[in-house]
XYZ file of C-alpha atoms in Angstrom:
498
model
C -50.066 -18.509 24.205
C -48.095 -21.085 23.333
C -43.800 -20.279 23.607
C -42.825 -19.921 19.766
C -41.192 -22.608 18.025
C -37.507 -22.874 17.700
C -35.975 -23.169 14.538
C -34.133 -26.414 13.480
C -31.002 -26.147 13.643
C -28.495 -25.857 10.499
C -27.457 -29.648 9.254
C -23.565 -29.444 9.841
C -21.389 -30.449 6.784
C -20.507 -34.002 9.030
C -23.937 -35.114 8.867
C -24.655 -34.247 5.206
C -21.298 -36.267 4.509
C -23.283 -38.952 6.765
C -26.404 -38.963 5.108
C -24.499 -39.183 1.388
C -22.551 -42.055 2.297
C -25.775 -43.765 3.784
C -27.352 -43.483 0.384
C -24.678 -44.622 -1.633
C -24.207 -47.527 0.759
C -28.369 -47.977 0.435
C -27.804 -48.359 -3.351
C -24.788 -50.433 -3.323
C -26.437 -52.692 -0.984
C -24.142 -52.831 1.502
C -25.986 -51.631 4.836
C -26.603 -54.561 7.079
C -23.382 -55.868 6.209
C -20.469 -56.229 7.993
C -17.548 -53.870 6.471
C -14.001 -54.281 6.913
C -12.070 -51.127 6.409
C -10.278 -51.863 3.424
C -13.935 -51.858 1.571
C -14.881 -49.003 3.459
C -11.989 -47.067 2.488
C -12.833 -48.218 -1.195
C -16.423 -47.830 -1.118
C -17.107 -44.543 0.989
C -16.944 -42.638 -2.596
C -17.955 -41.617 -5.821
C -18.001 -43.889 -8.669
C -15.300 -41.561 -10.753
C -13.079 -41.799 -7.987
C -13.406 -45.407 -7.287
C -12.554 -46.163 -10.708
C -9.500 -44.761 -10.146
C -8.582 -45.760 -6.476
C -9.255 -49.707 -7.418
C -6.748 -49.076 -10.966
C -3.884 -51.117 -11.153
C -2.678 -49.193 -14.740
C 1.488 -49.207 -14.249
C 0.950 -46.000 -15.348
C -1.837 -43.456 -14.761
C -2.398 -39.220 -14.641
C -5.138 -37.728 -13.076
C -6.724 -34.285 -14.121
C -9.283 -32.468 -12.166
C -10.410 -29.077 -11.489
C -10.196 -27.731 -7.552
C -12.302 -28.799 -5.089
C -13.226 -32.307 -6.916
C -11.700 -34.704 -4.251
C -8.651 -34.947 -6.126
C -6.621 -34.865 -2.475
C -8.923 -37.120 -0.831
C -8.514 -39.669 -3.929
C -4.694 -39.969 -3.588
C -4.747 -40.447 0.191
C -6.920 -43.254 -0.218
C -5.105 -45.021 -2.931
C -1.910 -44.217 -1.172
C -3.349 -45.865 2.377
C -4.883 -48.844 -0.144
C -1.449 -49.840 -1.032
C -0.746 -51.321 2.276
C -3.180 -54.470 1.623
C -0.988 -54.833 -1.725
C 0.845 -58.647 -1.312
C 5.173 -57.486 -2.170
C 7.041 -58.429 -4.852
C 7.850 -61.656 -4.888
C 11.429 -61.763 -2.827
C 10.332 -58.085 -0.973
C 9.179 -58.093 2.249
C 6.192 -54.711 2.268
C 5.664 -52.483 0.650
C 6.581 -49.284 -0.327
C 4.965 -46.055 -1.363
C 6.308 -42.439 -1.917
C 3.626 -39.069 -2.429
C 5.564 -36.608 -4.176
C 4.470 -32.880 -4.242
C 5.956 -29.426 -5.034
C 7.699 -28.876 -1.636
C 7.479 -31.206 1.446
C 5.724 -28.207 3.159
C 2.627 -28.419 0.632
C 3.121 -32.112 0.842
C 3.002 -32.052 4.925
C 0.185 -29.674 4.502
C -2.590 -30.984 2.183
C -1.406 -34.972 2.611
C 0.315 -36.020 5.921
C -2.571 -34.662 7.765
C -5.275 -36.192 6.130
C -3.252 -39.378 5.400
C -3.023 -39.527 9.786
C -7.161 -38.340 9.550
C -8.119 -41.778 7.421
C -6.164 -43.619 9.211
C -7.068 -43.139 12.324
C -11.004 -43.174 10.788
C -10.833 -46.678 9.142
C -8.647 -48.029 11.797
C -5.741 -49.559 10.117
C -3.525 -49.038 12.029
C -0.402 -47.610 10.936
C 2.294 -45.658 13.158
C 3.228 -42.097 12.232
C 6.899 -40.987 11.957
C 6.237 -37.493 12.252
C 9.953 -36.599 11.758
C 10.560 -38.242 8.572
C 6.369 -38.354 7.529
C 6.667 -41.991 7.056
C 3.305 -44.297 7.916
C 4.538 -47.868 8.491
C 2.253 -50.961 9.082
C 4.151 -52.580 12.260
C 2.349 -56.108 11.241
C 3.572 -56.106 7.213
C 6.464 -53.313 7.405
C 4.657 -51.761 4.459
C 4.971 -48.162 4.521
C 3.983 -44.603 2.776
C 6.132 -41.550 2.467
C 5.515 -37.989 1.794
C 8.229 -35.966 0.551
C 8.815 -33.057 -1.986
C 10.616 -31.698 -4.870
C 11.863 -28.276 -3.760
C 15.450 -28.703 -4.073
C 18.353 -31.329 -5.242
C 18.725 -32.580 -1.691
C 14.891 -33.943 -1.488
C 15.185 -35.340 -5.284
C 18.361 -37.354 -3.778
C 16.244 -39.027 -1.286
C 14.429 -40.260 -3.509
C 17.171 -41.524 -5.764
C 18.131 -45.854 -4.778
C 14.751 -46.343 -3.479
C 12.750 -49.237 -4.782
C 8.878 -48.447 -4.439
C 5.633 -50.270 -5.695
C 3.574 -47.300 -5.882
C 4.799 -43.497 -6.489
C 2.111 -40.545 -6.629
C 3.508 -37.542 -8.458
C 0.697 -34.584 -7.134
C 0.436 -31.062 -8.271
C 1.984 -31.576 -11.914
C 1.365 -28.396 -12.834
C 2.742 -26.170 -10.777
C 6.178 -28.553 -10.826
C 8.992 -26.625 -12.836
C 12.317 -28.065 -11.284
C 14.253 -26.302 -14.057
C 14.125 -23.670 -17.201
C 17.886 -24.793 -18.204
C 18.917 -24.905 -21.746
C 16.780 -28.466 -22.236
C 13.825 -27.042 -20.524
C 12.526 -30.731 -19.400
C 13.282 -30.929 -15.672
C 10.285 -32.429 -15.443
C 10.547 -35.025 -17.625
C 14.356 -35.484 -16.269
C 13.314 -36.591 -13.226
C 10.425 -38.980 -13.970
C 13.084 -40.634 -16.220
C 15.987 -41.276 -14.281
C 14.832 -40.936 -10.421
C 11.155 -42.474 -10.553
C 10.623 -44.865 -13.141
C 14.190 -46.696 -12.482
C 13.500 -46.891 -8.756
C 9.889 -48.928 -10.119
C 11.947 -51.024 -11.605
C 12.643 -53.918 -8.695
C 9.009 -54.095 -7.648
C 7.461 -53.352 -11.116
C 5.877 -50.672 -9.434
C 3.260 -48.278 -10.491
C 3.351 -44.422 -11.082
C 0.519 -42.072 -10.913
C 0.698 -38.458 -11.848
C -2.049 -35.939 -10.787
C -3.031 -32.107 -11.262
C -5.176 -29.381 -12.776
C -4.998 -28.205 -16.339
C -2.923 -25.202 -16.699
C -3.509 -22.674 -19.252
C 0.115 -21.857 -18.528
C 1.114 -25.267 -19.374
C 4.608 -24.474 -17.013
C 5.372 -28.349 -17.002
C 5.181 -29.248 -20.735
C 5.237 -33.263 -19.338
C 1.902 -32.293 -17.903
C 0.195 -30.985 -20.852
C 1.367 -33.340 -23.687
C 0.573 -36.113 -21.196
C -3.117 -34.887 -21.022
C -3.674 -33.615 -24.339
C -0.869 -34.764 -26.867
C -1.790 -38.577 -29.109
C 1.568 -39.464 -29.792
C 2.338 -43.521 -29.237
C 4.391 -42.220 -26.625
C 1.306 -41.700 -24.496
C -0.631 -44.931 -25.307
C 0.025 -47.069 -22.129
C -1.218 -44.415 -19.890
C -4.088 -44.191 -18.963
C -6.041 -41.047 -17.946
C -8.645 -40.509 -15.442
C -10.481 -37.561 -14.530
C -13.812 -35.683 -13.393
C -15.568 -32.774 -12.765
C -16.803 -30.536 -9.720
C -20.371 -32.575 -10.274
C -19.000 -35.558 -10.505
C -18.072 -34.799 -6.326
C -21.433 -35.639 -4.555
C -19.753 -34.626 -1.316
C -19.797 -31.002 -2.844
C -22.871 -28.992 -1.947
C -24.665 -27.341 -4.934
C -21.609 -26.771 -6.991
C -23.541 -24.823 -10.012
C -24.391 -22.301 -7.325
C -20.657 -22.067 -6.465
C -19.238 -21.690 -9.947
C -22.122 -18.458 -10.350
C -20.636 -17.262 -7.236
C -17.073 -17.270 -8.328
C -18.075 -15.861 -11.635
C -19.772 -12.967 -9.799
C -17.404 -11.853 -7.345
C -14.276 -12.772 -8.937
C -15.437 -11.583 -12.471
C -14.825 -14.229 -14.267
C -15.862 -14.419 -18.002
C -17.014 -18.320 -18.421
C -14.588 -18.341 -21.475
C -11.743 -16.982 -19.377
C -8.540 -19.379 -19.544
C -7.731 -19.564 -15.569
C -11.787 -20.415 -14.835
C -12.079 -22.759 -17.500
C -8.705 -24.662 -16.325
C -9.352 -24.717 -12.003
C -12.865 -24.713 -11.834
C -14.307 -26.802 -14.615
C -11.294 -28.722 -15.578
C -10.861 -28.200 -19.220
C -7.411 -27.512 -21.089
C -8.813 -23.927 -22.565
C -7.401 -23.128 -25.982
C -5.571 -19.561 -24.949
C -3.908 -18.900 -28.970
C -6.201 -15.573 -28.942
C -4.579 -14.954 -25.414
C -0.774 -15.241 -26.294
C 1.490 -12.881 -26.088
C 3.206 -14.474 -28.797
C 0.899 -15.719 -31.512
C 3.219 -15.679 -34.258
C 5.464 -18.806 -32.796
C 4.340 -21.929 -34.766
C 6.447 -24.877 -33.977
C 8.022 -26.517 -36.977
C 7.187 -23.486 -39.320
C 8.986 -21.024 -36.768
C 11.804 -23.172 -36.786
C 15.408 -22.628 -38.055
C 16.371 -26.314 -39.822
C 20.051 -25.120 -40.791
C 22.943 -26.461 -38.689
C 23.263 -23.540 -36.149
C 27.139 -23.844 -36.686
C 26.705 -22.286 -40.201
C 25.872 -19.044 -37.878
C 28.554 -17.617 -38.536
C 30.768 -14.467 -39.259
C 32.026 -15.844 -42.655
C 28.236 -16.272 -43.236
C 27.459 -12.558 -42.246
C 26.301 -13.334 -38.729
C 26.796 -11.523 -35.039
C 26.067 -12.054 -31.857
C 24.456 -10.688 -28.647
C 22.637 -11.972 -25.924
C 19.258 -10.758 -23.824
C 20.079 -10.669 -20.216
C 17.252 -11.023 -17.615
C 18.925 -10.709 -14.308
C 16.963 -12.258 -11.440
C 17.539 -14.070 -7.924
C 14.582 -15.075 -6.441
C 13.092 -15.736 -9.633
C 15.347 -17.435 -12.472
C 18.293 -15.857 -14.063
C 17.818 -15.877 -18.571
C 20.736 -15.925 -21.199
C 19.144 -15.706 -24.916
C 21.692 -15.957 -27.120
C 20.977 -14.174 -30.767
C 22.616 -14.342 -33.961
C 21.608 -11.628 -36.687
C 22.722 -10.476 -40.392
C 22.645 -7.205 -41.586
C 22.712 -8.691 -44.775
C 20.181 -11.430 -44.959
C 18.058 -9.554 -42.720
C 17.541 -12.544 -40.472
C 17.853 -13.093 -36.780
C 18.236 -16.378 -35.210
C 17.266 -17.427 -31.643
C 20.054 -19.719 -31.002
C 20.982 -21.013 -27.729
C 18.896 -20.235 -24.272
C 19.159 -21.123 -20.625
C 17.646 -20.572 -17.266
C 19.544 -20.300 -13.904
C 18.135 -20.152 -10.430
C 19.648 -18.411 -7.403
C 22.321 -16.470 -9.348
C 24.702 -13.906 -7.878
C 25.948 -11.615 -10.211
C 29.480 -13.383 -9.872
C 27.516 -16.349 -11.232
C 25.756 -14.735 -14.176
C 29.253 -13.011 -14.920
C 30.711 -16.709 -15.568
C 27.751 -17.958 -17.286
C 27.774 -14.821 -20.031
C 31.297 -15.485 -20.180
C 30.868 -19.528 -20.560
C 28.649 -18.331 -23.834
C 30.885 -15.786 -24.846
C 33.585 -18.136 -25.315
C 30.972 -20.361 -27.259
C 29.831 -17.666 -29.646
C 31.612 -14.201 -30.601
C 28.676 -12.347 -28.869
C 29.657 -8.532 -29.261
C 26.809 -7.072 -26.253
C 24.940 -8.445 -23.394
C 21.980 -6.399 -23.445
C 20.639 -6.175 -19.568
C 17.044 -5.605 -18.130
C 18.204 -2.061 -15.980
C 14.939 -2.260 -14.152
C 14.999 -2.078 -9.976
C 18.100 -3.587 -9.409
C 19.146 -4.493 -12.833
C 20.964 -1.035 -13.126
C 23.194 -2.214 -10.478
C 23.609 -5.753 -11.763
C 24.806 -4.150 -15.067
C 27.592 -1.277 -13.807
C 29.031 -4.474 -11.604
C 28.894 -6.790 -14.886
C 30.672 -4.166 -16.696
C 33.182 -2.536 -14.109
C 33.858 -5.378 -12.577
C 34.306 -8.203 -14.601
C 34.583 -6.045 -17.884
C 31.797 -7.672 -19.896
C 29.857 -5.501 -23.083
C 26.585 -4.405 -21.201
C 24.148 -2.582 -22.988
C 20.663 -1.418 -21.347
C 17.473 -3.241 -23.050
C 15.189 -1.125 -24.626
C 11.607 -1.194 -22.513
C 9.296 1.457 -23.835
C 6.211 -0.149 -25.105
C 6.338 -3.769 -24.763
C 3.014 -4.638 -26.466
C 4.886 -2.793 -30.266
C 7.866 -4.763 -29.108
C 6.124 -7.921 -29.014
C 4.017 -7.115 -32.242
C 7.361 -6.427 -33.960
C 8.686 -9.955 -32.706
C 5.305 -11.769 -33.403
C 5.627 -9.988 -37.221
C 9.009 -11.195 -37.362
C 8.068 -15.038 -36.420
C 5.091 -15.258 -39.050
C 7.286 -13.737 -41.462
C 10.598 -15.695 -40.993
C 12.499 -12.820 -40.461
C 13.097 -14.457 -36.925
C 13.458 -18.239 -36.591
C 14.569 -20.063 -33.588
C 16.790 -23.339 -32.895
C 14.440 -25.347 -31.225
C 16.106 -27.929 -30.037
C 18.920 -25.700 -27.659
C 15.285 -23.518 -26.640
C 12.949 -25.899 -25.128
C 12.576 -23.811 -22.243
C 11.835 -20.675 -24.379
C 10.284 -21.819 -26.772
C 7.785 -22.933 -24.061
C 7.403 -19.917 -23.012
C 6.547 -18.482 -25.666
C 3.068 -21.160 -25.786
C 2.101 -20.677 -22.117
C 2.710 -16.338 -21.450
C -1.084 -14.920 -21.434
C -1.998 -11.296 -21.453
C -4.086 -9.933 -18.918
C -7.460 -9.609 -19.390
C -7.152 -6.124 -21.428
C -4.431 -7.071 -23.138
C -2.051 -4.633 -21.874
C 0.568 -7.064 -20.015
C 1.485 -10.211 -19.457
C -0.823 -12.129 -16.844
C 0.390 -11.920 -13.103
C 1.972 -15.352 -11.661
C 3.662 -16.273 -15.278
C 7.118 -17.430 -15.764
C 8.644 -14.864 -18.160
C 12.656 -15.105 -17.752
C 13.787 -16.606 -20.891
C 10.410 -14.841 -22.381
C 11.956 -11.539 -21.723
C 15.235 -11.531 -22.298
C 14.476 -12.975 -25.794
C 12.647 -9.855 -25.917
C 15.197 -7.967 -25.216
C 17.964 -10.029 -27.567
C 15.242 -9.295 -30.622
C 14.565 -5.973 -30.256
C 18.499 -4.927 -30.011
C 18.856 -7.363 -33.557
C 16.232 -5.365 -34.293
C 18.049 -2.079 -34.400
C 20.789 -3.562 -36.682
C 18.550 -4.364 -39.457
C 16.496 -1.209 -39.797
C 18.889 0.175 -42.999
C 17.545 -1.044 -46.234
C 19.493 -4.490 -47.253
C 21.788 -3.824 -49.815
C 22.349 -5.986 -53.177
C 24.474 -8.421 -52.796
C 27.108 -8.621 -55.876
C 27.391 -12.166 -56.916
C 31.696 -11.814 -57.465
C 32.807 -9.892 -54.458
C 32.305 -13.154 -52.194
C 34.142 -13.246 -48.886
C 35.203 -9.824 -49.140
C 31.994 -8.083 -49.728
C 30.723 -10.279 -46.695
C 33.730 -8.696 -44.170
C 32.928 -4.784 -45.568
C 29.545 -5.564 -44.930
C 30.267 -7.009 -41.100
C 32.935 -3.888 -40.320
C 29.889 -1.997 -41.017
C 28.040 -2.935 -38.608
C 30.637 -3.162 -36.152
C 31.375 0.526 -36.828
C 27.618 0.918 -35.968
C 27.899 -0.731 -32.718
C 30.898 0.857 -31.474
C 28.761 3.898 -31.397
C 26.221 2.292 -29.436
C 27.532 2.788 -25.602
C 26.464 2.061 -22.106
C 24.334 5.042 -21.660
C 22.460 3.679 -24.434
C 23.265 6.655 -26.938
């Protein structure tokens, strides 16, 4: 009896990749001849992504979903920039990848960068130190670096570079400060002056995020203003990746065990690479930019006018530190969003100085304070310490509270300044609920988010008497009588919240 047959063994994931690029070579005609590595590092791909490796667009964004060879791309047009002839008058060239941290950078790029280089032979010498690649015969060089704090931005700031990569757009936030456009900051005044010598060329890359955390991102994907003519956009899908192996069988996978609705915002955005429309998934649906928007000069805010102040404190370390700062009348029943900013890192000696910078700014009577974990003990040292008006926020029942402020935005009862609330108003477009609607969707960035929150609902509590008549010859005295009032009614509002 013959011995039973072995079975063949499993093709490895190398010799698929083998086979694939055989084919393509087969088709393209190119077996037989004789390759240099440049065209090998060009050709050993997809047609999506050689479109945009060979682009010479000065500028450029990239949107894919995971797992599409988005990585892979920018190494190889990153290692093609080598062959690049200078400037004229520069000797070399020079290019910079940019990620979120220089650890994510080191991580996903320097490796592979090293991998490819090594494969196609061409010869560049690793600085693993500084993760520089130079080319010892033209000097030219690549750099990978990140964004995680003012000292690695620096770095970058003087340099003159032909090509810059900016990877990973959407998780970049560099700062929720009163502007809200850190983003935006930077590309202005570190990356496009440093193209200037060389005319170089910048190329941004990411996922859609149904968070939309770096507005840049999104309005440079999705928004048609002029602004975004001249650049151009590139991107492809999970199919469009023949190196992936049955990816429709994957995405039924992930639906199963990660339960995954296919209309689901965070599905739509990394695995299929849309820009899902998340309105019915807001926590605040009743912002509309424009019609939300208070179009008064902010300086007419005041207590002549029948306005007070107080501002929503979200206290935070680790994750940022938010001032909203609220006006409100009694009288006009009207609340105002009017100034908001973001710190990172902030002791409490710090957030003591920035209530007090504001406080000096606008006659803010309380600084109502998120008590939760250690916010309690943020608030007795706020107020024993450096003497400041602390009042606890009112948490019960977020998803009323948020009805009540969503009410308040349709209606105009609540408007906000947009132009000092970038960062919340921002926010407010990208916060989800989770998937029964209960809470906001783990992973968000809800500082300024909150503390508005917290700013609205204490307004909130002012304006609950029925507004009164006002009589048309009383003027500027009726308007003081009307703001003691209220003042008598805060004055009975203490720290224990009673």
């Amino acid at each position: 009896m013959p011995p039973p047959r072995r079975p063949a063994p499993r093709q490895q994931p190398k010799h698929l990749l083998n086979e694939i690029l055989k084919e393509e070579a087969l088709r393209r005609g190119l077996i037989g001849q004789r390759i240099d590595k440049w065209e090998r590092l060009e050709t050993e791909t997809f047609p999506k992504q050689r479109e945009y490796i060979l682009d010479e667009s000065p500028r450029s964004t990239l949107c894919t979903p995971r797992r599409a060879a988005k990585t892979e791309t920018v190494v190889r047009k990153m290692l093609r920039t080598v062959k690049r002839k200078p400037f004229p008058g520069k000797t070399g060239t020079r290019s910079v990848y940019i990620s979120m941290t220089r650890d994510n950078a080191k991580r996903n790029v320097w490796s592979r960068l090293q991998v490819m280089n090594n494969r196609y032979e061409i010869g560049m010498k690793p600085n693993h130190s500084d993760l520089i690649l130079t080319d010892p015969a033209t000097t030219s060089d690549v750099w990978v670096t990140g964004l995680a704090n003012q000292k690695e931005i620096a770095k970058l700031r003087g340099g003159e570079y032909d090509y810059v990569h900016v990877d990973e757009a959407q998780d970049i936030v560099l700062n929720t400060g009163a502007r809200g456009d850190g983003f935006e900051d930077f590309i202005m005044s570190v990356i496009l002056p440093a193209l200037g010598d060389r005319r170089g060329q910048l190329s941004v890359s990411g996922t859609p995020d149904p968070f939309r955390r770096n507005p840049w991102w999104f309005n440079a994907r999705n928004s048609d203003h002029k602004r975004w003519d001249h650049w151009k956009k590139f991107g492809w899908s999970l199919f469009d990746n023949v190196f992936f192996p049955e990816p429709q069988k994957y995405l039924a996978e992930i639906r199963e065990n990660e339960g995954y609705h296919e209309d689901d915002p965070r599905y739509q955005a990394e695995y299929l690479g849309l820009w899902p429309q998340v309105s019915s998934h807001l926590c605040i649906d009743g912002y509309e930019p424009g019609r939300s928007d208070f179009v008064g000069d902010p300086d007419s805010l005041t207590a002549a006018n029948g306005y007070e102040f107080l501002m929503g404190l979200d206290p935070g370390y680790k994750d940022a530190t938010a001032y909203v700062v609220a006006a409100y009348s009694t009288v006009k029943r009207h609340i105002v969003f009017v100034e908001s900013e973001a710190t990172q890192n902030t002791i409490v000696a710090d957030m003591a100085r920035t209530v007090e910078k504001f406080m000096k700014k606008y006659p803010i009577h309380s600084v109502v304070v998120d008590e939760q974990g250690m916010g309690k003990t943020v608030a007795l040292e706020l107020v024993e310490r450096f003497g400041l008006p602390v009042q606890p926020a009112e948490k019960k029942d977020k998803r009323m509270r948020l009805a009540f402020l969503n009410s308040d935005l349709r209606t105009g009862r609540a408007q906000v300044v947009a132009r000092r609330n970038i960062g919340l108003t921002g926010q407010w477009q990208t916060v989800m609920w989770d998937r029964d609607h209960e809470r906001e969707m783990e992973g968000q960035t809800c500082d300024l988010f909150d503390a508005a929150g917290y700013a609205h609902i204490a307004c909130r509590s002012f304006l609950e008497a029925e507004s009164p008549r006002v009589p048309a010859d009383e003027g500027e005295q009726y308007w003081e009588e009307q703001i003691e009032r209220a003042r008598a009614k805060r004055e009975g509002w203490g720290f224990d919240g009673k």
